[in-house]
Amino acid sequence: MDGVGLSANNKQKQNQMLPNKMRGEFTRNQRKDSEGLSDAPDLEFEYSDSDKWTVELSELYSYTEGPEFLLNRKCFEEDFHTHMPDQKWTELDSVQHRAHAMRLLDGLDVIGRERRLKVARAILYMAQGTFGECSSEMEVQHWMRYNVFLLLDVGAFTALVELLNMEIDNSAACSSAVRKPAISLADSTDLRVLLNIMYLMVETIQREEATDSPEWRTIRETFKSELGSPLYNHEPVSVMLFGMVTKFCSGHAPHFPMKKVLLLLWKTILFTLGGFEQLQCCKVSKRVALGLPPLPEDSIRVVRSMRAASPPASASDLIEQQQRRARREHKALIKQDNLDAFNEKDPYKADDTREDEEENDDNDNSLEAEPFPLERDEVMPPPIPHPPSERVCFPKGLPWAPKVREKDIENFLESSRSKFIGYTLGNDTDTVVGLPRPIHESIKTLKQHKYVSIAEVQIAKEEEYQKTPLSGGEEELELCATELLYQGILPSLPQYMIALLKILLAAAPTSKAKTDSINILADVLPEEMPTTVLQSMKLGVDVNRHKEIIVKAISAILLLLLKHFKLNHVYQFEYMAQHLVFANCIPLILKFFNQNIMSYITAKNSISALDFPHCVVHELPELTAESLEAGDNNQFCWRNLFSCINLLRILNKLTKWKHSRTMMLVVFKSAPILKRALKVKQAMMQLYVLKLLKVQTKYLGRQWRKSNMKTMSAIYQKVRHRLNDDWAYGNDLDARPWDFQAEECALRANIERFNSRRYDKNQSNPEFLPVDNCLQSVLGQRIDLPEDFQMNYDLWLEREVFSKPISWEELLQ
């Protein structure tokens, strides 16, 4: 701190030597740097299930794979011109297309590996849109869709799954890869070709377009249900891919191309279970089915209409202010108009000398331009694209409807009764006898905003099943894609979660290269390492991009699974969440954010000229070190911002309503890390950061709250209000000791009871099994008696039957 103070002091001396106007400009630029572009506009980022189709296609390939595009084309054309000389694929009719596709598919059945790989490359070239005959990217995309639907129709996907299973079980390839000192792109050739085709098929078919024929729509729906059911190899495809992930992490198959496996796993889950829009629709319909009131608002629409807040001041700014305050004499208090150190309209106006930490924190133009809203009239309108001076002022309300839990109402009533009357009534939330009028009004308001979640209903039902196993009735289990996936991954779910987090750790930019960490670069490193500076720079960009794509895929997989499991049954969600917590997911995500998050979000790790399909249609320009350093001219990197939001959402899901996990956020000192993440001017990302800060605010102490008033203000404006939640004051500090084990053990016991009741049919309680009372069937059962009993049968008869007196009268009675 002394060093920082000294540098601030030197800056102050230099600043005093400048003329007034220049001094203001200098200070403003300094602040702009330290604030992390506080005056920058909001990032124009729209959060969705995935990026644009072309981007998702290009991210499948690493730049090192570039030469293989021409190799695929060569394999296809050699075979094609043998059977159809002087013909073009794009000029044939559909019957000829189908015949050739079937011919290629038959070629996958050959025993010879070399021949099979050539045929697989030819099929991959088809899935890549037979780009050699196309003149534009649009044309490539058109033929991709046509060829992929054709391949699916002739049964290519089933054949590819069988081949992939063969490659997974290929012990020779695994053992040779384990023995190699350095694994490169060549070790995973067969796997990469198969995974490329499968990914292109899943990614292309799941994208609906208005021009799709009814036949294609039918094919899509059929493929979707087949992909999510245990049709291929008696398990959903996702379970097979999870198996590949754990095999890779165990060290038995270091040559698996993990990026492609994870991308295919993500797209398969996204396609079979549905994205965020489908989740919202499912939630609405499920609430209707359970007889619950409708949702107060569409959360996706609310978040999209939010504006970002300016980031809080940095430590160096606060120290500079303190020193200025200490050195200068007190003058009249002049309110600052914005974050600049001078008023732009009058550069010679005196500086405000009595601003204190709290005021500076609060007086940010983007936050305080809005009056504090007191009632919820309408959802916040989207940002108006006008300069600040011309902005139209709309009446604003809080963005979210407040919510209250049944438990909150019970607690409020209990404390009111004990305070005013001196007795309690347990869970009674209706009796208000003897309570003053204002309490009646409060209860009315609380009940008005009461929200019952689907999870609460599911927990209540599960308790009923556990209490009354006989009279509770049979549970109607809907075998939807989510249920089938959960049943498939249930036996090995802990291993799958550990494996995903291991790879996430290896791909995180904050991770140091350790000898014991897993090598996730097997499918990006070339056989011959680069010899020139340009090649090294290109490989550096490729490796960074490779890691970013892995983080993107894992964050999306975890979030989708958590959300779908929570909707399907809350204990499925809790089972997965608990294993993530046990595998140190919370500190891992905090470690990920403990970096310069602005530089991660604005990273330029892509070379657009080498992206597919651009690179196969256009002539490649000559790459130079300068062009690689410059990168693209995008405001931010979509995939990195998407990954950050996903990881924050996962962290929210893991900690929500869990006191012990909230305390983990406090213990791991997450507040400064999360506060730095607020520098990213994107409303959705800020919302999830503010939610995480809100749950731990009461544990951070009065001084923290006092010096972070701008953050507190942002929480008030952007995060949903829970009525009578004392988050901002910390008066009702939880009296329970932080007994992490007790809380997690109770939850674990509930989860295990749920899993054994639903899925473990062998472990059912013998007391509750049906009893056979029919004399004929009982006597007719064949029972194998032990050998020693048969030898001593006469003795047994004598002792147990003949020597025992029988009272026939008693038997008759």
Coordinates of C-alpha atoms in Angstrom, one line a residue, residues 308-748:
A308 CA -24.9 -1.9 -17.4
A309 CA -23.7 0.1 -14.4
S310 CA -20.3 1.9 -14.4
P311 CA -17.6 -0.1 -12.6
P312 CA -16.7 0.9 -9.0
A313 CA -13.6 3.0 -8.3
S314 CA -10.3 1.2 -8.1
A315 CA -8.0 1.3 -5.0
S316 CA -5.5 3.7 -6.5
D317 CA -8.3 6.2 -7.2
L318 CA -9.5 6.0 -3.6
I319 CA -6.0 6.6 -2.2
E320 CA -5.5 9.5 -4.5
Q321 CA -8.7 11.1 -3.3
Q322 CA -7.8 10.6 0.4
Q323 CA -4.4 12.3 -0.2
R324 CA -6.0 15.2 -2.0
R325 CA -8.5 15.6 0.8
A326 CA -5.8 15.6 3.5
R327 CA -3.6 18.1 1.7
R328 CA -6.1 20.7 0.6
E329 CA -8.1 23.2 2.7
H330 CA -11.8 22.6 3.0
K331 CA -13.9 24.7 0.6
A332 CA -17.6 24.8 -0.2
L333 CA -19.0 21.4 -1.2
I334 CA -19.7 21.3 -4.9
K335 CA -21.4 18.2 -6.2
Q336 CA -19.5 16.4 -9.0
D337 CA -21.4 15.9 -12.3
N338 CA -19.5 12.8 -13.3
L339 CA -16.4 10.8 -12.6
D340 CA -14.1 13.4 -14.1
A341 CA -12.0 15.6 -11.8
F342 CA -13.2 18.8 -13.4
N343 CA -16.5 20.1 -14.8
E344 CA -16.2 20.1 -18.6
K345 CA -18.5 23.1 -19.0
D346 CA -16.2 25.3 -16.8
P347 CA -12.6 24.0 -16.8
Y348 CA -11.6 26.6 -14.2
K349 CA -14.2 25.7 -11.7
A350 CA -12.8 24.7 -8.3
D351 CA -12.3 21.0 -7.6
D352 CA -14.6 19.4 -5.1
T353 CA -12.5 19.0 -2.0
R354 CA -14.8 17.5 0.5
E355 CA -15.9 14.4 -1.5
D356 CA -15.5 11.3 0.6
E357 CA -15.2 7.7 -0.3
E358 CA -18.9 7.0 -0.2
E359 CA -19.9 10.0 -2.2
N360 CA -17.4 9.3 -4.9
D361 CA -18.6 5.8 -5.0
D362 CA -22.1 6.9 -5.4
N363 CA -21.7 9.8 -7.8
D364 CA -21.2 7.9 -11.0
N365 CA -23.2 9.3 -13.9
S366 CA -24.6 6.0 -15.2
L367 CA -25.9 4.8 -11.9
E368 CA -27.1 8.0 -10.3
A369 CA -28.7 9.4 -13.4
E370 CA -31.6 7.2 -12.6
P371 CA -33.7 8.2 -9.6
F372 CA -34.2 5.5 -7.0
P373 CA -37.4 3.7 -8.1
L374 CA -39.8 2.9 -5.4
E375 CA -42.5 0.9 -7.1
R376 CA -42.5 -1.6 -10.0
D377 CA -44.5 0.0 -12.8
E378 CA -42.8 -1.6 -15.8
V379 CA -39.8 -3.5 -16.9
M380 CA -36.7 -1.3 -17.6
P381 CA -36.8 -0.2 -21.2
P382 CA -33.9 -1.1 -23.5
P383 CA -31.0 1.4 -23.9
I384 CA -31.8 4.4 -26.2
P385 CA -29.1 4.9 -28.8
H386 CA -28.7 8.6 -28.3
P387 CA -25.8 10.6 -26.9
P388 CA -26.1 11.2 -23.1
S389 CA -27.2 14.8 -23.5
E390 CA -30.2 13.9 -25.7
R391 CA -31.3 10.8 -23.7
V392 CA -35.0 10.7 -23.1
C393 CA -36.0 10.1 -19.5
F394 CA -38.5 7.3 -19.1
P395 CA -40.3 6.5 -15.8
K396 CA -38.4 3.5 -14.4
G397 CA -39.4 0.8 -12.0
L398 CA -37.5 -2.0 -10.4
P399 CA -36.7 -4.7 -13.0
W400 CA -38.0 -7.7 -11.0
A401 CA -41.2 -8.4 -9.1
P402 CA -40.3 -9.0 -5.4
K403 CA -40.6 -12.5 -4.1
V404 CA -41.3 -14.0 -0.7
R405 CA -41.0 -17.6 0.5
E406 CA -43.6 -19.3 2.7
K407 CA -40.8 -19.7 5.3
D408 CA -40.2 -15.9 5.3
I409 CA -43.9 -15.3 6.1
E410 CA -43.8 -17.9 8.9
N411 CA -40.7 -16.3 10.5
F412 CA -42.2 -12.8 10.2
L413 CA -45.4 -14.0 11.9
E414 CA -43.6 -15.9 14.7
S415 CA -41.4 -12.9 15.6
S416 CA -44.5 -10.6 15.5
R417 CA -46.5 -12.9 17.8
S418 CA -43.7 -13.4 20.3
K419 CA -43.1 -9.6 20.3
F420 CA -46.8 -8.4 20.7
I421 CA -48.6 -11.3 22.3
G422 CA -46.0 -13.5 23.8
Y423 CA -46.9 -16.9 22.2
T424 CA -46.2 -18.8 19.0
L425 CA -48.4 -20.9 16.8
G426 CA -45.9 -22.9 14.7
N427 CA -46.5 -23.0 11.0
D428 CA -49.9 -21.1 11.1
T429 CA -49.8 -18.2 8.6
D430 CA -53.5 -17.3 8.8
T431 CA -54.2 -16.4 12.4
V432 CA -53.5 -12.7 13.0
V433 CA -55.6 -12.3 16.2
G434 CA -54.2 -9.7 18.6
L435 CA -51.6 -8.3 16.1
P436 CA -51.6 -4.5 15.4
R437 CA -53.1 -3.2 12.1
P438 CA -49.7 -2.4 10.4
I439 CA -48.7 -6.1 10.9
H440 CA -51.9 -7.1 9.1
E441 CA -50.9 -4.9 6.2
S442 CA -47.4 -6.3 6.2
I443 CA -48.7 -9.9 6.1
K444 CA -51.1 -9.0 3.2
T445 CA -48.2 -7.5 1.2
L446 CA -46.0 -10.6 1.9
K447 CA -48.7 -13.0 0.8
Q448 CA -49.3 -10.9 -2.3
H449 CA -45.7 -11.5 -3.4
K450 CA -45.5 -15.1 -2.2
Y451 CA -43.7 -17.3 -4.7
V452 CA -43.8 -21.1 -4.6
S453 CA -41.1 -22.8 -6.7
I454 CA -41.4 -26.1 -8.6
A455 CA -38.5 -27.3 -6.4
E456 CA -40.5 -26.8 -3.2
V457 CA -43.4 -28.8 -4.6
Q458 CA -41.0 -31.6 -5.6
I459 CA -39.4 -31.7 -2.2
A460 CA -42.8 -31.9 -0.5
K461 CA -43.9 -34.8 -2.8
E462 CA -40.6 -36.7 -2.1
E463 CA -41.1 -36.3 1.7
E464 CA -44.6 -37.8 1.2
Y465 CA -43.2 -40.8 -0.8
Q466 CA -40.6 -41.4 1.9
K467 CA -43.2 -41.2 4.7
T468 CA -45.8 -43.4 3.1
P469 CA -44.1 -45.8 0.7
L470 CA -47.2 -48.1 0.5
S471 CA -50.1 -45.6 0.4
G472 CA -48.2 -42.8 -1.4
G473 CA -49.0 -44.5 -4.7
E474 CA -46.8 -45.1 -7.7
E475 CA -44.8 -42.1 -9.0
E476 CA -45.5 -41.3 -12.6
L477 CA -42.0 -41.1 -14.1
E478 CA -41.9 -39.3 -17.5
L479 CA -39.1 -40.7 -19.5
C480 CA -38.1 -37.4 -21.2
A481 CA -34.6 -36.8 -22.6
T482 CA -33.4 -35.2 -19.2
E483 CA -34.6 -38.3 -17.2
L484 CA -32.9 -40.7 -19.6
L485 CA -29.7 -38.7 -19.5
Y486 CA -29.7 -38.6 -15.7
Q487 CA -30.3 -42.4 -15.5
G488 CA -27.4 -42.9 -17.9
I489 CA -24.9 -40.8 -16.0
L490 CA -26.1 -41.5 -12.5
P491 CA -23.6 -44.5 -11.8
S492 CA -20.5 -42.4 -12.7
L493 CA -21.7 -38.8 -12.2
P494 CA -19.0 -38.0 -9.5
Q495 CA -16.2 -39.1 -11.9
Y496 CA -17.7 -37.1 -14.8
M497 CA -17.9 -33.9 -12.7
I498 CA -14.3 -34.3 -11.5
A499 CA -13.1 -34.9 -15.1
L500 CA -14.8 -31.8 -16.4
L501 CA -13.4 -29.6 -13.6
K502 CA -9.9 -31.1 -14.2
I503 CA -10.1 -30.0 -17.9
L504 CA -11.5 -26.7 -16.9
L505 CA -8.6 -26.1 -14.6
A506 CA -6.1 -27.0 -17.3
A507 CA -7.8 -24.6 -19.7
A508 CA -8.1 -21.7 -17.4
P509 CA -5.8 -18.8 -18.2
T510 CA -4.8 -18.4 -14.5
S511 CA -3.5 -22.0 -14.3
K512 CA 0.3 -22.5 -14.2
A513 CA 1.7 -25.3 -16.4
K514 CA 2.3 -28.1 -14.0
T515 CA 3.9 -31.4 -14.8
D516 CA 1.1 -33.4 -13.2
S517 CA -1.8 -31.5 -15.0
I518 CA -3.4 -33.1 -18.0
N519 CA -2.4 -32.3 -21.5
I520 CA -5.3 -30.8 -23.3
L521 CA -3.3 -29.7 -26.4
A522 CA -3.1 -33.1 -28.1
D523 CA -5.4 -32.1 -30.9
V524 CA -3.7 -28.7 -31.6
L525 CA 0.1 -29.3 -31.6
P526 CA 1.5 -30.2 -35.0
E527 CA 3.9 -33.1 -35.6
E528 CA 6.8 -30.7 -36.4
M529 CA 7.1 -27.8 -34.0
P530 CA 7.3 -24.3 -35.5
T531 CA 10.6 -23.0 -36.7
T532 CA 9.9 -19.4 -37.6
V533 CA 8.6 -16.5 -35.4
L534 CA 5.4 -16.3 -37.5
Q535 CA 4.6 -20.0 -37.1
S536 CA 5.2 -19.7 -33.4
M537 CA 2.8 -16.7 -33.1
K538 CA 0.2 -18.6 -35.1
L539 CA 0.5 -21.6 -32.9
G540 CA 0.3 -19.3 -29.8
V541 CA -2.9 -17.9 -31.0
D542 CA -4.2 -21.4 -31.8
V543 CA -3.4 -22.7 -28.4
N544 CA -5.0 -19.8 -26.6
R545 CA -8.1 -20.1 -28.8
H546 CA -8.2 -23.8 -28.2
K547 CA -8.3 -23.3 -24.4
E548 CA -11.0 -20.6 -24.7
I549 CA -13.2 -22.9 -26.7
I550 CA -12.8 -25.7 -24.1
V551 CA -13.8 -23.3 -21.3
K552 CA -16.8 -22.2 -23.4
A553 CA -17.9 -25.8 -23.9
I554 CA -17.5 -27.0 -20.3
S555 CA -19.2 -23.9 -18.8
A556 CA -22.2 -24.4 -21.2
I557 CA -22.4 -28.2 -20.4
L558 CA -22.4 -27.7 -16.7
L559 CA -25.0 -24.8 -16.8
L560 CA -27.3 -26.7 -19.1
L561 CA -27.2 -29.9 -17.0
L562 CA -27.8 -28.0 -13.7
K563 CA -30.8 -26.1 -15.2
H564 CA -32.4 -29.1 -16.8
F565 CA -31.9 -31.4 -13.8
K566 CA -33.4 -28.7 -11.5
L567 CA -36.5 -28.5 -13.6
N568 CA -36.8 -32.3 -14.0
H569 CA -36.3 -33.0 -10.2
V570 CA -34.6 -30.8 -7.7
Y571 CA -32.7 -33.7 -6.1
Q572 CA -31.1 -34.6 -9.5
F573 CA -29.8 -31.0 -9.5
E574 CA -28.7 -31.2 -5.9
Y575 CA -26.8 -34.5 -6.6
M576 CA -24.8 -32.9 -9.4
A577 CA -24.3 -29.6 -7.6
Q578 CA -23.1 -31.3 -4.4
H579 CA -20.5 -33.3 -6.4
L580 CA -19.3 -30.1 -8.1
V581 CA -18.9 -28.5 -4.7
F582 CA -17.0 -31.6 -3.4
A583 CA -14.7 -31.4 -6.4
N584 CA -13.8 -27.7 -5.5
C585 CA -15.8 -26.0 -8.2
I586 CA -16.4 -22.9 -6.1
P587 CA -12.7 -22.0 -5.6
L588 CA -12.0 -23.1 -9.2
I589 CA -14.4 -20.5 -10.6
L590 CA -13.1 -17.8 -8.3
K591 CA -9.5 -18.7 -9.4
F592 CA -10.7 -18.3 -13.0
F593 CA -12.0 -14.8 -12.3
N594 CA -8.9 -13.8 -10.4
Q595 CA -7.3 -12.4 -13.6
N596 CA -7.6 -9.3 -15.6
I597 CA -11.1 -10.1 -16.7
M598 CA -11.3 -7.1 -19.2
S599 CA -8.2 -8.4 -21.1
Y600 CA -9.7 -11.9 -21.2
I601 CA -13.0 -10.6 -22.6
T602 CA -11.3 -8.4 -25.2
A603 CA -8.7 -11.1 -26.1
K604 CA -8.0 -11.4 -29.9
N605 CA -7.1 -15.1 -30.2
S606 CA -8.5 -15.7 -33.6
I607 CA -7.3 -15.3 -37.2
S608 CA -10.5 -14.7 -39.3
A609 CA -8.7 -15.5 -42.6
L610 CA -8.1 -19.1 -41.4
D611 CA -11.6 -19.7 -40.1
F612 CA -13.9 -22.2 -41.9
P613 CA -15.7 -21.7 -44.3
H614 CA -13.8 -18.5 -45.2
C615 CA -10.5 -20.2 -45.6
V616 CA -11.8 -22.8 -48.2
V617 CA -13.6 -20.3 -50.4
H618 CA -11.2 -17.3 -50.5
E619 CA -7.6 -17.0 -51.3
L620 CA -5.5 -16.9 -48.1
P621 CA -3.8 -13.5 -47.6
E622 CA -0.2 -13.5 -46.6
L623 CA -0.1 -13.6 -42.8
T624 CA 2.4 -11.3 -41.1
A625 CA 3.4 -10.9 -37.4
E626 CA 1.7 -7.4 -37.4
S627 CA -1.6 -8.8 -38.7
L628 CA -1.6 -11.6 -36.1
E629 CA -0.8 -9.1 -33.3
A630 CA -3.6 -6.8 -34.4
G631 CA -6.3 -9.6 -34.3
D632 CA -9.8 -8.7 -35.3
N633 CA -11.5 -5.4 -34.7
N634 CA -14.4 -6.7 -32.5
Q635 CA -15.2 -4.9 -29.3
F636 CA -15.0 -8.1 -27.3
C637 CA -14.6 -11.9 -27.7
W638 CA -18.1 -13.4 -27.8
R639 CA -17.0 -16.9 -26.5
N640 CA -15.1 -15.5 -23.5
L641 CA -17.9 -13.2 -22.4
F642 CA -20.3 -16.2 -22.8
S643 CA -18.0 -18.4 -20.7
C644 CA -17.7 -15.8 -17.9
I645 CA -21.5 -15.4 -17.7
N646 CA -22.0 -19.2 -17.7
L647 CA -19.5 -19.6 -14.9
L648 CA -21.1 -16.9 -12.8
R649 CA -24.5 -18.5 -13.3
I650 CA -23.1 -21.9 -12.2
L651 CA -21.6 -20.2 -9.1
N652 CA -25.0 -18.7 -8.3
K653 CA -26.8 -22.0 -8.7
L654 CA -24.3 -23.8 -6.4
T655 CA -24.6 -21.2 -3.6
K656 CA -28.2 -20.1 -3.7
W657 CA -30.0 -20.7 -0.4
K658 CA -27.0 -22.7 0.9
H659 CA -25.6 -21.0 4.0
S660 CA -22.5 -23.2 4.1
R661 CA -21.6 -22.5 0.5
T662 CA -22.2 -18.8 0.8
M663 CA -19.7 -18.8 3.7
M664 CA -17.3 -20.5 1.3
L665 CA -17.5 -17.4 -0.9
V666 CA -16.6 -15.3 2.1
V667 CA -13.8 -17.6 3.3
F668 CA -12.2 -17.7 -0.2
K669 CA -12.3 -13.8 -0.3
S670 CA -14.5 -13.6 -3.4
A671 CA -15.7 -10.0 -2.9
P672 CA -12.6 -8.2 -4.4
I673 CA -12.4 -10.7 -7.2
L674 CA -16.1 -10.3 -8.1
K675 CA -16.0 -6.5 -7.7
R676 CA -13.2 -6.4 -10.3
A677 CA -15.5 -8.4 -12.6
L678 CA -18.0 -5.4 -12.5
K679 CA -15.6 -3.5 -14.7
V680 CA -17.1 -5.4 -17.7
K681 CA -19.9 -3.1 -18.9
Q682 CA -22.4 -5.8 -19.7
A683 CA -25.7 -5.9 -17.8
M684 CA -26.2 -9.6 -17.6
M685 CA -22.7 -10.4 -16.4
Q686 CA -23.0 -7.5 -13.8
L687 CA -26.3 -8.9 -12.6
Y688 CA -24.8 -12.3 -11.7
V689 CA -21.8 -10.7 -10.1
L690 CA -24.1 -8.5 -8.0
K691 CA -26.2 -11.5 -7.0
L692 CA -23.1 -13.2 -5.6
L693 CA -22.1 -10.1 -3.8
K694 CA -25.6 -9.6 -2.3
V695 CA -25.7 -13.0 -0.6
Q696 CA -22.5 -12.4 1.2
T697 CA -22.8 -8.7 1.9
K698 CA -24.0 -9.1 5.5
Y699 CA -20.9 -11.2 6.4
L700 CA -18.4 -8.7 4.9
G701 CA -18.7 -6.2 7.8
R702 CA -19.9 -2.6 8.1
Q703 CA -16.6 -1.1 6.8
W704 CA -16.9 -3.0 3.5
R705 CA -20.4 -1.9 3.0
K706 CA -19.5 1.7 3.9
S707 CA -16.7 1.9 1.4
N708 CA -18.7 0.1 -1.4
M709 CA -21.8 2.1 -1.5
K710 CA -21.9 2.3 -5.2
T711 CA -21.9 -1.5 -5.4
M712 CA -24.7 -1.6 -2.8
S713 CA -26.7 0.8 -4.8
A714 CA -26.2 -1.3 -8.0
I715 CA -27.4 -4.4 -6.1
Y716 CA -30.5 -2.5 -5.0
Q717 CA -31.3 -1.4 -8.5
K718 CA -30.6 -4.6 -10.4
V719 CA -31.1 -7.6 -8.2
R720 CA -34.5 -9.0 -7.2
H721 CA -35.8 -7.8 -3.8
R722 CA -36.7 -10.5 -1.3
L723 CA -39.1 -8.7 1.1
N724 CA -37.8 -8.6 4.7
D725 CA -34.4 -9.8 3.6
D726 CA -31.9 -7.9 5.7
W727 CA -29.0 -8.3 3.2
A728 CA -27.8 -4.7 3.3
Y729 CA -27.4 -4.3 7.1
G730 CA -26.3 -7.6 8.6
N731 CA -28.5 -7.2 11.7
D732 CA -29.8 -10.7 11.6
L733 CA -26.5 -12.4 11.2
D734 CA -27.2 -16.1 11.1
A735 CA -26.8 -17.5 14.6
R736 CA -26.1 -21.0 13.4
P737 CA -22.4 -21.9 13.5
W738 CA -20.9 -22.6 10.1
D739 CA -21.3 -26.3 10.3
F740 CA -20.5 -27.2 6.7
Q741 CA -20.6 -30.9 7.3
A742 CA -24.0 -31.1 9.0
E743 CA -25.7 -29.1 6.3
E744 CA -24.2 -31.0 3.4
C745 CA -24.7 -34.4 5.1
A746 CA -28.4 -33.7 5.6
L747 CA -28.7 -32.8 2.0
R748 CA -26.7 -35.9 0.9

